[in-house]
mmCIF file of C-alpha atoms and ligand atoms in Angstrom:
data_model
loop_
_atom_site.group_PDB
_atom_site.id
_atom_site.type_symbol
_atom_site.label_atom_id
_atom_site.label_comp_id
_atom_site.label_asym_id
_atom_site.label_seq_id
_atom_site.Cartn_x
_atom_site.Cartn_y
_atom_site.Cartn_z
ATOM 1 C CA GLU A 1 -4.867 21.528 8.874
ATOM 2 C CA ALA A 2 -5.354 20.597 12.542
ATOM 3 C CA LYS A 3 -7.169 23.893 13.346
ATOM 4 C CA THR A 4 -10.314 22.699 11.589
ATOM 5 C CA ALA A 5 -10.359 19.438 13.456
ATOM 6 C CA GLY A 6 -12.089 18.786 16.787
ATOM 7 C CA GLY A 7 -10.381 19.210 20.156
ATOM 8 C CA ASP A 8 -9.710 15.516 20.660
ATOM 9 C CA LEU A 9 -7.883 15.238 17.397
ATOM 10 C CA ALA A 10 -5.876 18.349 18.121
ATOM 11 C CA LYS A 11 -4.752 16.868 21.452
ATOM 12 C CA THR A 12 -3.642 13.582 19.878
ATOM 13 C CA PHE A 13 -2.047 15.347 16.916
ATOM 14 C CA GLN A 14 1.482 14.909 18.120
ATOM 15 C CA PRO A 15 4.465 16.603 16.489
ATOM 16 C CA SER A 16 5.669 13.175 15.372
ATOM 17 C CA MET A 17 2.496 12.621 13.422
ATOM 18 C CA GLN A 18 2.897 16.060 11.895
ATOM 19 C CA ALA A 19 6.442 15.129 10.874
ATOM 20 C CA ALA A 20 5.270 11.821 9.406
ATOM 21 C CA LEU A 21 2.543 13.538 7.347
ATOM 22 C CA GLU A 22 4.997 16.167 6.112
ATOM 23 C CA ARG A 23 7.458 13.482 5.077
ATOM 24 C CA ARG A 24 4.734 11.670 3.208
ATOM 25 C CA ALA A 25 3.670 14.828 1.415
ATOM 26 C CA ARG A 26 7.257 15.556 0.499
ATOM 27 C CA LEU A 27 7.859 12.029 -0.734
ATOM 28 C CA GLU A 28 4.691 12.185 -2.841
ATOM 29 C CA ASP A 29 5.967 15.427 -4.466
ATOM 30 C CA ASP A 30 9.384 13.837 -5.035
ATOM 31 C CA LEU A 31 7.777 10.649 -6.387
ATOM 32 C CA ARG A 32 5.872 12.733 -8.949
ATOM 33 C CA ARG A 33 9.211 13.863 -10.405
ATOM 34 C CA ALA A 34 11.152 10.655 -9.917
ATOM 35 C CA LEU A 35 10.216 8.935 -13.213
ATOM 36 C CA ALA A 36 11.134 11.882 -15.394
ATOM 37 C CA ALA A 37 14.328 12.357 -13.362
ATOM 38 C CA ASN A 38 15.385 8.772 -13.970
ATOM 39 C CA GLN A 39 15.620 7.934 -10.312
ATOM 40 C CA PHE A 40 14.170 4.412 -10.486
ATOM 41 C CA GLU A 41 16.078 1.248 -11.117
ATOM 42 C CA LEU A 42 15.256 -2.434 -10.978
ATOM 43 C CA HIS A 43 17.242 -4.923 -8.998
ATOM 44 C CA TYR A 44 16.927 -8.625 -9.693
ATOM 45 C CA GLN A 45 16.820 -11.479 -7.211
ATOM 46 C CA PRO A 46 17.587 -14.899 -8.636
ATOM 47 C CA GLN A 47 15.185 -17.839 -8.214
ATOM 48 C CA ALA A 48 16.452 -21.392 -8.105
ATOM 49 C CA ASP A 49 14.722 -24.678 -8.967
ATOM 50 C CA PHE A 50 14.788 -27.918 -7.015
ATOM 51 C CA ALA A 51 18.202 -28.848 -8.454
ATOM 52 C CA GLY A 52 19.689 -25.455 -7.539
ATOM 53 C CA ARG A 53 19.691 -24.139 -11.109
ATOM 54 C CA ILE A 54 18.913 -20.440 -11.554
ATOM 55 C CA VAL A 55 15.664 -20.367 -13.560
ATOM 56 C CA GLY A 56 14.667 -16.745 -13.277
ATOM 57 C CA ALA A 57 14.541 -13.672 -11.081
ATOM 58 C CA GLU A 58 12.140 -11.270 -9.421
ATOM 59 C CA ALA A 59 12.421 -7.638 -10.445
ATOM 60 C CA LEU A 60 12.400 -5.353 -7.407
ATOM 61 C CA LEU A 61 11.976 -1.642 -7.662
ATOM 62 C CA ARG A 62 14.566 0.733 -6.157
ATOM 63 C CA TRP A 63 14.268 4.512 -5.859
ATOM 64 C CA ARG A 64 17.467 6.477 -5.705
ATOM 65 C CA HIS A 65 16.286 9.598 -3.975
ATOM 66 C CA PRO A 66 18.447 12.690 -4.713
ATOM 67 C CA THR A 67 18.945 13.561 -1.018
ATOM 68 C CA ASP A 68 17.713 10.554 1.011
ATOM 69 C CA GLY A 69 19.603 7.815 -0.899
ATOM 70 C CA PHE A 70 17.959 4.455 -1.740
ATOM 71 C CA ILE A 71 14.381 4.251 -0.453
ATOM 72 C CA ALA A 72 12.894 0.773 -0.008
ATOM 73 C CA PRO A 73 9.678 -0.052 -1.930
ATOM 74 C CA LEU A 74 7.675 -0.540 1.278
ATOM 75 C CA ASP A 75 8.384 3.133 2.063
ATOM 76 C CA PHE A 76 6.976 4.457 -1.184
ATOM 77 C CA ILE A 77 4.766 1.835 -2.934
ATOM 78 C CA GLY A 78 1.884 2.685 -0.568
ATOM 79 C CA ILE A 79 2.217 6.397 -1.395
ATOM 80 C CA ALA A 80 2.452 5.615 -5.097
ATOM 81 C CA GLU A 81 -0.756 3.522 -4.851
ATOM 82 C CA ARG A 82 -2.783 6.093 -2.962
ATOM 83 C CA SER A 83 -1.741 8.899 -5.332
ATOM 84 C CA GLY A 84 -2.289 6.804 -8.459
ATOM 85 C CA LEU A 85 1.373 7.279 -9.436
ATOM 86 C CA ILE A 86 1.785 3.468 -9.269
ATOM 87 C CA CYS A 87 0.237 3.213 -12.743
ATOM 88 C CA ASP A 88 2.981 5.215 -14.516
ATOM 89 C CA ILE A 89 5.656 3.688 -12.288
ATOM 90 C CA GLY A 90 4.316 0.219 -12.945
ATOM 91 C CA ALA A 91 4.281 0.809 -16.681
ATOM 92 C CA TRP A 92 7.947 1.841 -16.440
ATOM 93 C CA VAL A 93 8.763 -1.363 -14.459
ATOM 94 C CA LEU A 94 7.067 -3.504 -17.125
ATOM 95 C CA GLN A 95 8.985 -1.747 -19.917
ATOM 96 C CA GLU A 96 12.272 -2.189 -18.124
ATOM 97 C CA ALA A 97 11.715 -5.843 -17.291
ATOM 98 C CA CYS A 98 10.551 -6.669 -20.830
ATOM 99 C CA ARG A 99 13.615 -4.906 -22.261
ATOM 100 C CA LEU A 100 15.929 -7.054 -20.117
ATOM 101 C CA LEU A 101 13.936 -10.210 -20.909
ATOM 102 C CA ALA A 102 14.340 -9.516 -24.626
ATOM 103 C CA GLN A 103 18.077 -8.913 -24.139
ATOM 104 C CA MET A 104 18.412 -12.205 -22.231
ATOM 105 C CA ALA A 105 16.391 -14.051 -24.840
ATOM 106 C CA ARG A 106 19.102 -13.189 -27.415
ATOM 107 C CA GLU A 107 21.896 -14.549 -25.229
ATOM 108 C CA PRO A 108 22.422 -18.353 -25.345
ATOM 109 C CA GLY A 109 22.416 -19.705 -21.787
ATOM 110 C CA LEU A 110 20.141 -16.938 -20.504
ATOM 111 C CA ALA A 111 17.375 -17.375 -23.041
ATOM 112 C CA ASP A 112 15.187 -19.581 -20.800
ATOM 113 C CA LEU A 113 15.287 -17.311 -17.744
ATOM 114 C CA THR A 114 12.015 -15.776 -16.565
ATOM 115 C CA LEU A 115 11.416 -12.443 -14.867
ATOM 116 C CA SER A 116 8.693 -11.897 -12.280
ATOM 117 C CA VAL A 117 7.234 -8.391 -12.002
ATOM 118 C CA ASN A 118 5.141 -7.202 -9.023
ATOM 119 C CA VAL A 119 1.783 -5.720 -9.962
ATOM 120 C CA SER A 120 -0.232 -3.827 -7.415
ATOM 121 C CA ALA A 121 -3.988 -4.257 -7.176
ATOM 122 C CA ARG A 122 -4.469 -0.579 -8.064
ATOM 123 C CA GLN A 123 -2.412 -1.041 -11.234
ATOM 124 C CA LEU A 124 -4.318 -4.176 -12.300
ATOM 125 C CA ALA A 125 -7.595 -2.350 -11.810
ATOM 126 C CA GLU A 126 -6.699 0.294 -14.412
ATOM 127 C CA PRO A 127 -8.531 -0.147 -17.730
ATOM 128 C CA GLU A 128 -5.184 0.320 -19.560
ATOM 129 C CA PHE A 129 -3.383 -2.467 -17.685
ATOM 130 C CA VAL A 130 -3.649 -5.234 -20.274
ATOM 131 C CA GLY A 131 -2.697 -2.766 -22.990
ATOM 132 C CA GLN A 132 0.362 -1.674 -20.962
ATOM 133 C CA VAL A 133 1.613 -5.181 -20.640
ATOM 134 C CA LEU A 134 1.101 -5.965 -24.337
ATOM 135 C CA GLN A 135 2.827 -2.737 -25.328
ATOM 136 C CA ALA A 136 5.870 -3.576 -23.159
ATOM 137 C CA LEU A 137 6.027 -7.050 -24.709
ATOM 138 C CA VAL A 138 5.566 -5.924 -28.340
ATOM 139 C CA THR A 139 7.808 -2.867 -28.330
ATOM 140 C CA ASN A 140 10.667 -4.940 -26.861
ATOM 141 C CA ASP A 141 9.960 -8.092 -28.876
ATOM 142 C CA THR A 142 9.826 -10.049 -25.607
ATOM 143 C CA PRO A 143 8.729 -13.714 -25.453
ATOM 144 C CA PRO A 144 5.518 -13.441 -23.324
ATOM 145 C CA GLN A 145 6.107 -16.875 -21.753
ATOM 146 C CA ARG A 146 9.155 -15.478 -19.937
ATOM 147 C CA LEU A 147 7.129 -12.751 -18.210
ATOM 148 C CA HIS A 148 5.623 -13.691 -14.863
ATOM 149 C CA LEU A 149 3.316 -11.272 -13.087
ATOM 150 C CA GLU A 150 3.082 -11.405 -9.270
ATOM 151 C CA LEU A 151 -0.267 -10.443 -7.843
ATOM 152 C CA THR A 152 -1.257 -10.333 -4.184
ATOM 153 C CA GLU A 153 -4.489 -11.596 -2.686
ATOM 154 C CA SER A 154 -5.695 -7.982 -2.486
ATOM 155 C CA VAL A 155 -6.592 -8.157 -6.227
ATOM 156 C CA LEU A 156 -9.409 -10.463 -5.137
ATOM 157 C CA VAL A 157 -10.965 -7.872 -2.872
ATOM 158 C CA ALA A 158 -11.327 -5.316 -5.605
ATOM 159 C CA ASN A 159 -13.203 -6.941 -8.498
ATOM 160 C CA VAL A 160 -12.900 -10.632 -9.139
ATOM 161 C CA GLU A 161 -14.666 -10.612 -12.522
ATOM 162 C CA ASP A 162 -12.360 -7.888 -13.822
ATOM 163 C CA THR A 163 -9.244 -9.616 -12.371
ATOM 164 C CA VAL A 164 -10.160 -12.978 -13.928
ATOM 165 C CA ALA A 165 -10.864 -11.361 -17.306
ATOM 166 C CA LYS A 166 -7.557 -9.442 -17.436
ATOM 167 C CA MET A 167 -5.569 -12.375 -16.260
ATOM 168 C CA GLY A 168 -7.236 -14.542 -18.889
ATOM 169 C CA ALA A 169 -6.492 -12.099 -21.707
ATOM 170 C CA LEU A 170 -2.779 -11.996 -20.761
ATOM 171 C CA GLN A 171 -2.575 -15.734 -20.118
ATOM 172 C CA ARG A 172 -3.820 -16.408 -23.646
ATOM 173 C CA MET A 173 -0.784 -14.431 -24.850
ATOM 174 C CA GLY A 174 1.462 -16.673 -22.764
ATOM 175 C CA VAL A 175 2.041 -14.498 -19.707
ATOM 176 C CA ARG A 176 2.089 -16.395 -16.416
ATOM 177 C CA PHE A 177 0.861 -15.440 -12.987
ATOM 178 C CA GLN A 178 1.995 -16.084 -9.441
ATOM 179 C CA LEU A 179 0.162 -15.280 -6.188
ATOM 180 C CA ASP A 180 2.624 -13.359 -4.010
ATOM 181 C CA ASP A 181 2.820 -13.410 -0.191
ATOM 182 C CA PHE A 182 0.400 -16.325 -0.190
ATOM 183 C CA GLY A 183 -1.291 -16.955 3.143
ATOM 184 C CA THR A 184 -1.078 -13.377 4.439
ATOM 185 C CA GLY A 185 -4.099 -11.989 2.627
ATOM 186 C CA TYR A 186 -7.734 -12.667 2.038
ATOM 187 C CA SER A 187 -7.613 -15.667 -0.274
ATOM 188 C CA SER A 188 -10.689 -17.731 -0.573
ATOM 189 C CA LEU A 189 -10.018 -21.153 -1.976
ATOM 190 C CA ALA A 190 -13.031 -20.735 -4.243
ATOM 191 C CA TYR A 191 -11.402 -17.715 -5.930
ATOM 192 C CA LEU A 192 -8.038 -19.454 -6.059
ATOM 193 C CA LYS A 193 -9.660 -22.076 -8.267
ATOM 194 C CA ARG A 194 -10.913 -19.470 -10.733
ATOM 195 C CA LEU A 195 -7.679 -17.593 -11.243
ATOM 196 C CA PRO A 196 -5.350 -18.749 -14.078
ATOM 197 C CA LEU A 197 -2.360 -19.081 -11.761
ATOM 198 C CA ASP A 198 0.966 -20.746 -12.443
ATOM 199 C CA ALA A 199 2.365 -20.679 -8.905
ATOM 200 C CA LEU A 200 1.899 -19.694 -5.301
ATOM 201 C CA LYS A 201 4.678 -17.869 -3.436
ATOM 202 C CA ILE A 202 4.930 -18.915 0.205
ATOM 203 C CA ASP A 203 5.300 -15.681 2.171
ATOM 204 C CA ARG A 204 8.646 -15.299 3.903
ATOM 205 C CA SER A 205 6.922 -14.863 7.266
ATOM 206 C CA PHE A 206 6.219 -18.601 7.199
ATOM 207 C CA VAL A 207 9.733 -19.499 6.070
ATOM 208 C CA ALA A 208 11.545 -17.420 8.740
ATOM 209 C CA ASP A 209 10.691 -19.723 11.644
ATOM 210 C CA LEU A 210 10.122 -22.867 9.656
ATOM 211 C CA LEU A 211 12.545 -24.932 11.740
ATOM 212 C CA HIS A 212 11.280 -23.855 15.141
ATOM 213 C CA ASP A 213 7.607 -23.073 14.770
ATOM 214 C CA PRO A 214 5.421 -26.161 14.127
ATOM 215 C CA ASN A 215 2.611 -23.972 12.864
ATOM 216 C CA ASP A 216 4.794 -22.317 10.220
ATOM 217 C CA PHE A 217 6.019 -25.758 9.244
ATOM 218 C CA ALA A 218 2.421 -27.016 8.925
ATOM 219 C CA ILE A 219 1.468 -23.993 6.864
ATOM 220 C CA ALA A 220 4.409 -24.313 4.488
ATOM 221 C CA ARG A 221 3.706 -28.001 4.019
ATOM 222 C CA SER A 222 0.038 -27.354 3.408
ATOM 223 C CA VAL A 223 0.709 -24.640 0.810
ATOM 224 C CA ILE A 224 3.101 -26.895 -1.096
ATOM 225 C CA THR A 225 0.581 -29.738 -1.043
ATOM 226 C CA LEU A 226 -2.384 -27.471 -1.929
ATOM 227 C CA ALA A 227 -0.453 -25.941 -4.835
ATOM 228 C CA GLY A 228 0.540 -29.391 -6.114
ATOM 229 C CA SER A 229 -3.069 -30.616 -5.929
ATOM 230 C CA LEU A 230 -4.203 -27.615 -7.968
ATOM 231 C CA GLY A 231 -1.496 -28.229 -10.531
ATOM 232 C CA LEU A 232 0.486 -25.117 -9.437
ATOM 233 C CA SER A 233 4.115 -24.666 -8.649
ATOM 234 C CA THR A 234 5.363 -23.184 -5.353
ATOM 235 C CA VAL A 235 8.075 -20.630 -4.815
ATOM 236 C CA ALA A 236 9.369 -20.226 -1.286
ATOM 237 C CA GLU A 237 10.467 -16.636 -0.562
ATOM 238 C CA GLY A 238 12.885 -15.407 2.111
ATOM 239 C CA VAL A 239 14.963 -18.570 2.148
ATOM 240 C CA GLU A 240 17.981 -17.464 4.157
ATOM 241 C CA THR A 241 19.662 -20.653 5.396
ATOM 242 C CA ARG A 242 20.645 -24.026 4.126
ATOM 243 C CA GLU A 243 18.443 -25.592 6.833
ATOM 244 C CA GLN A 244 15.379 -23.778 5.592
ATOM 245 C CA HIS A 245 16.145 -24.783 2.025
ATOM 246 C CA ASP A 246 16.659 -28.469 2.919
ATOM 247 C CA LEU A 247 13.493 -28.693 4.930
ATOM 248 C CA LEU A 248 11.493 -27.068 2.104
ATOM 249 C CA ALA A 249 13.150 -29.467 -0.353
ATOM 250 C CA GLN A 250 12.056 -32.409 1.837
ATOM 251 C CA LEU A 251 8.506 -31.049 1.591
ATOM 252 C CA GLY A 252 8.862 -31.100 -2.186
ATOM 253 C CA CYS A 253 9.044 -27.325 -2.768
ATOM 254 C CA PRO A 254 9.936 -26.867 -6.451
ATOM 255 C CA ALA A 255 11.466 -23.344 -6.339
ATOM 256 C CA TYR A 256 13.294 -20.975 -4.014
ATOM 257 C CA GLN A 257 14.211 -17.327 -3.620
ATOM 258 C CA GLY A 258 16.152 -15.677 -0.827
ATOM 259 C CA TYR A 259 19.415 -14.525 0.584
ATOM 260 C CA TYR A 260 20.582 -18.120 0.837
ATOM 261 C CA PHE A 261 20.986 -18.067 -2.940
ATOM 262 C CA CYS A 262 21.439 -14.388 -3.604
ATOM 263 C CA ARG A 263 20.352 -10.890 -2.595
ATOM 264 C CA PRO A 264 18.621 -8.643 -5.111
ATOM 265 C CA LEU A 265 21.341 -7.311 -7.473
ATOM 266 C CA PRO A 266 21.659 -4.377 -9.850
ATOM 267 C CA GLN A 267 21.209 -5.450 -13.458
ATOM 268 C CA ALA A 268 24.865 -5.803 -14.442
ATOM 269 C CA ALA A 269 25.742 -7.759 -11.268
ATOM 270 C CA PHE A 270 22.682 -9.945 -11.800
ATOM 271 C CA LEU A 271 23.711 -10.807 -15.337
ATOM 272 C CA ASP A 272 27.257 -11.631 -14.139
ATOM 273 C CA PHE A 273 25.783 -13.869 -11.411
ATOM 274 C CA VAL A 274 23.576 -15.898 -13.766
ATOM 275 C CA ARG A 275 26.321 -16.191 -16.401
ATOM 276 C CA ALA A 276 28.624 -17.580 -13.697
ATOM 277 C CA HIS A 277 25.965 -20.054 -12.498
ATOM 278 C CA GLN A 278 24.519 -21.155 -15.777
ATOM 279 C CA THR A 279 24.796 -24.859 -16.451
ATOM 280 C CA PRO A 280 27.686 -25.888 -18.787
ATOM 281 C CA PRO A 281 26.802 -25.814 -22.487
ATOM 282 C CA PRO A 282 25.208 -29.052 -23.676
ATOM 283 C CA VAL A 283 27.341 -31.546 -25.620
ATOM 284 C CA PRO A 284 27.075 -30.910 -29.399
ATOM 285 C CA ASP A 285 24.902 -33.924 -30.029
ATOM 286 C CA ALA A 286 22.327 -32.882 -27.457
ATOM 287 C CA ALA A 287 22.431 -29.293 -28.735
ATOM 288 C CA SER A 288 21.444 -30.385 -32.222
ATOM 289 C CA HIS A 289 18.149 -31.648 -30.850
ATOM 290 C CA ARG A 290 17.145 -28.306 -29.322
HETATM 291 P P1 C2E B 301 7.776 -9.032 -2.414
HETATM 292 O O1 C2E B 301 7.230 -8.971 -3.785
HETATM 293 O O2 C2E B 301 7.256 -10.073 -1.484
HETATM 294 O O3 C2E B 301 9.348 -9.180 -2.597
HETATM 295 C C1 C2E B 301 10.165 -9.880 -1.757
HETATM 296 C C2 C2E B 301 10.842 -8.947 -0.721
HETATM 297 O O4 C2E B 301 11.601 -9.783 0.174
HETATM 298 C C3 C2E B 301 11.860 -8.016 -1.353
HETATM 299 O O5 C2E B 301 11.831 -6.845 -0.560
HETATM 300 C C4 C2E B 301 13.172 -8.772 -1.200
HETATM 301 O O6 C2E B 301 14.283 -7.923 -1.195
HETATM 302 C C5 C2E B 301 12.953 -9.375 0.180
HETATM 303 N N1 C2E B 301 13.764 -10.583 0.340
HETATM 304 C C6 C2E B 301 14.176 -11.441 -0.584
HETATM 305 N N2 C2E B 301 14.870 -12.460 -0.034
HETATM 306 C C7 C2E B 301 14.855 -12.269 1.272
HETATM 307 C C8 C2E B 301 15.430 -13.003 2.437
HETATM 308 O O7 C2E B 301 16.046 -14.077 2.303
HETATM 309 N N3 C2E B 301 15.212 -12.495 3.653
HETATM 310 C C9 C2E B 301 14.516 -11.315 3.824
HETATM 311 N N4 C2E B 301 14.368 -10.857 5.085
HETATM 312 N N5 C2E B 301 13.982 -10.604 2.818
HETATM 313 C C10 C2E B 301 14.162 -11.074 1.549
HETATM 314 P P2 C2E B 301 11.827 -5.395 -1.225
HETATM 315 O O8 C2E B 301 12.742 -5.390 -2.455
HETATM 316 O O9 C2E B 301 12.127 -4.398 -0.139
HETATM 317 O O10 C2E B 301 10.355 -5.224 -1.756
HETATM 318 C C11 C2E B 301 9.342 -5.196 -0.813
HETATM 319 C C12 C2E B 301 7.959 -5.256 -1.509
HETATM 320 O O11 C2E B 301 7.755 -4.104 -2.321
HETATM 321 C C13 C2E B 301 7.849 -6.450 -2.447
HETATM 322 O O12 C2E B 301 7.546 -7.549 -1.704
HETATM 323 C C14 C2E B 301 6.674 -5.978 -3.296
HETATM 324 O O13 C2E B 301 5.452 -6.238 -2.666
HETATM 325 C C15 C2E B 301 6.909 -4.485 -3.362
HETATM 326 N N6 C2E B 301 7.538 -4.154 -4.675
HETATM 327 C C16 C2E B 301 8.854 -4.240 -5.033
HETATM 328 N N7 C2E B 301 9.023 -3.857 -6.308
HETATM 329 C C17 C2E B 301 7.760 -3.546 -6.762
HETATM 330 C C18 C2E B 301 7.252 -3.092 -8.063
HETATM 331 O O14 C2E B 301 7.978 -2.917 -9.051
HETATM 332 N N8 C2E B 301 5.899 -2.849 -8.109
HETATM 333 C C19 C2E B 301 5.064 -3.027 -7.066
HETATM 334 N N9 C2E B 301 3.725 -2.811 -7.224
HETATM 335 N N10 C2E B 301 5.510 -3.517 -5.855
HETATM 336 C C20 C2E B 301 6.844 -3.742 -5.730
HETATM 337 MG MG1 MG B 302 6.921 -10.246 -5.241
HETATM 338 MG MG1 MG B 303 6.397 -11.805 -1.691
HETATM 339 MG MG1 MG B 304 6.287 -9.483 0.636
#
């Protein structure tokens, strides 16, 4: 409604901004219908340990828009957060991930795999959040230890007491937590100490130029060392090349995720991938001790 705004705003209110606002309004409308219309799916990106074994995956949301095709999360998560739709969408993501986790738990060879689910600060702030996670675990009969929740440093801006309390409640059930995109947000080391975290994820912006930028190298090394000193694991994200992987391995990074190992895959392709990469079955004698 540019006509109610002042003259300056009217002058700077370019047609391109108008178009962007209209697209956002349209996407928000479409997003409102997307859950009921079954337009979401989860893709899964494998995570490898130090020895190259696949130990889990991150669940990444995909929206199959009826006319625009696949829309990347960065193009709609923000809209979903501002409109509050992220809470229903997030509940669906948790249900879907817990359903797959329960399915994998019943398949020998896949039973130990973990799934990481992204949780937005807005979603965590909801009073129903802990209940939503528990419901997803219980209705699917999912082992809670296999569910990892990825939080970003923005949860610390909102309400630290509330964040710590909710994380604690879920952690006592066995759920684990990772701090996503570490180093890009507002982390204070004092808060880091108070959160019941299992791992830090090194943001891929530090991994991209690891071989050529001494500052990125220094940051990656420091995060791995800091995590180790705090008793936490580290997952490097956005590992695209063998050189990046080898350098991170030299620094002692315990886990990796990125195109070097595998792109995010639809569920069926992901299950095929992990079945093909699972370690050979143990010899009968060793199996009897498990
Ligand atoms: P993220 O949690 O940091 O996820 C990692 C992103 O890096 C993913 O982008 C993934 O596809 C991409 N990626 C993985 N390996 C590589 C690599 O080697 N090179 C490069 N260049 N990129 C790589 P994606 O799937 O587009 O997701 C973007 C962000 O959207 C995620 O960042 C996360 O913050 C958010 N997101 C995704 N799914 C969900 C969800 O279910 N709920 C919420 N709240 N946020 C989500
Ligand atoms: Mg993530
Ligand atoms: Mg990340
Ligand atoms: Mg990211």
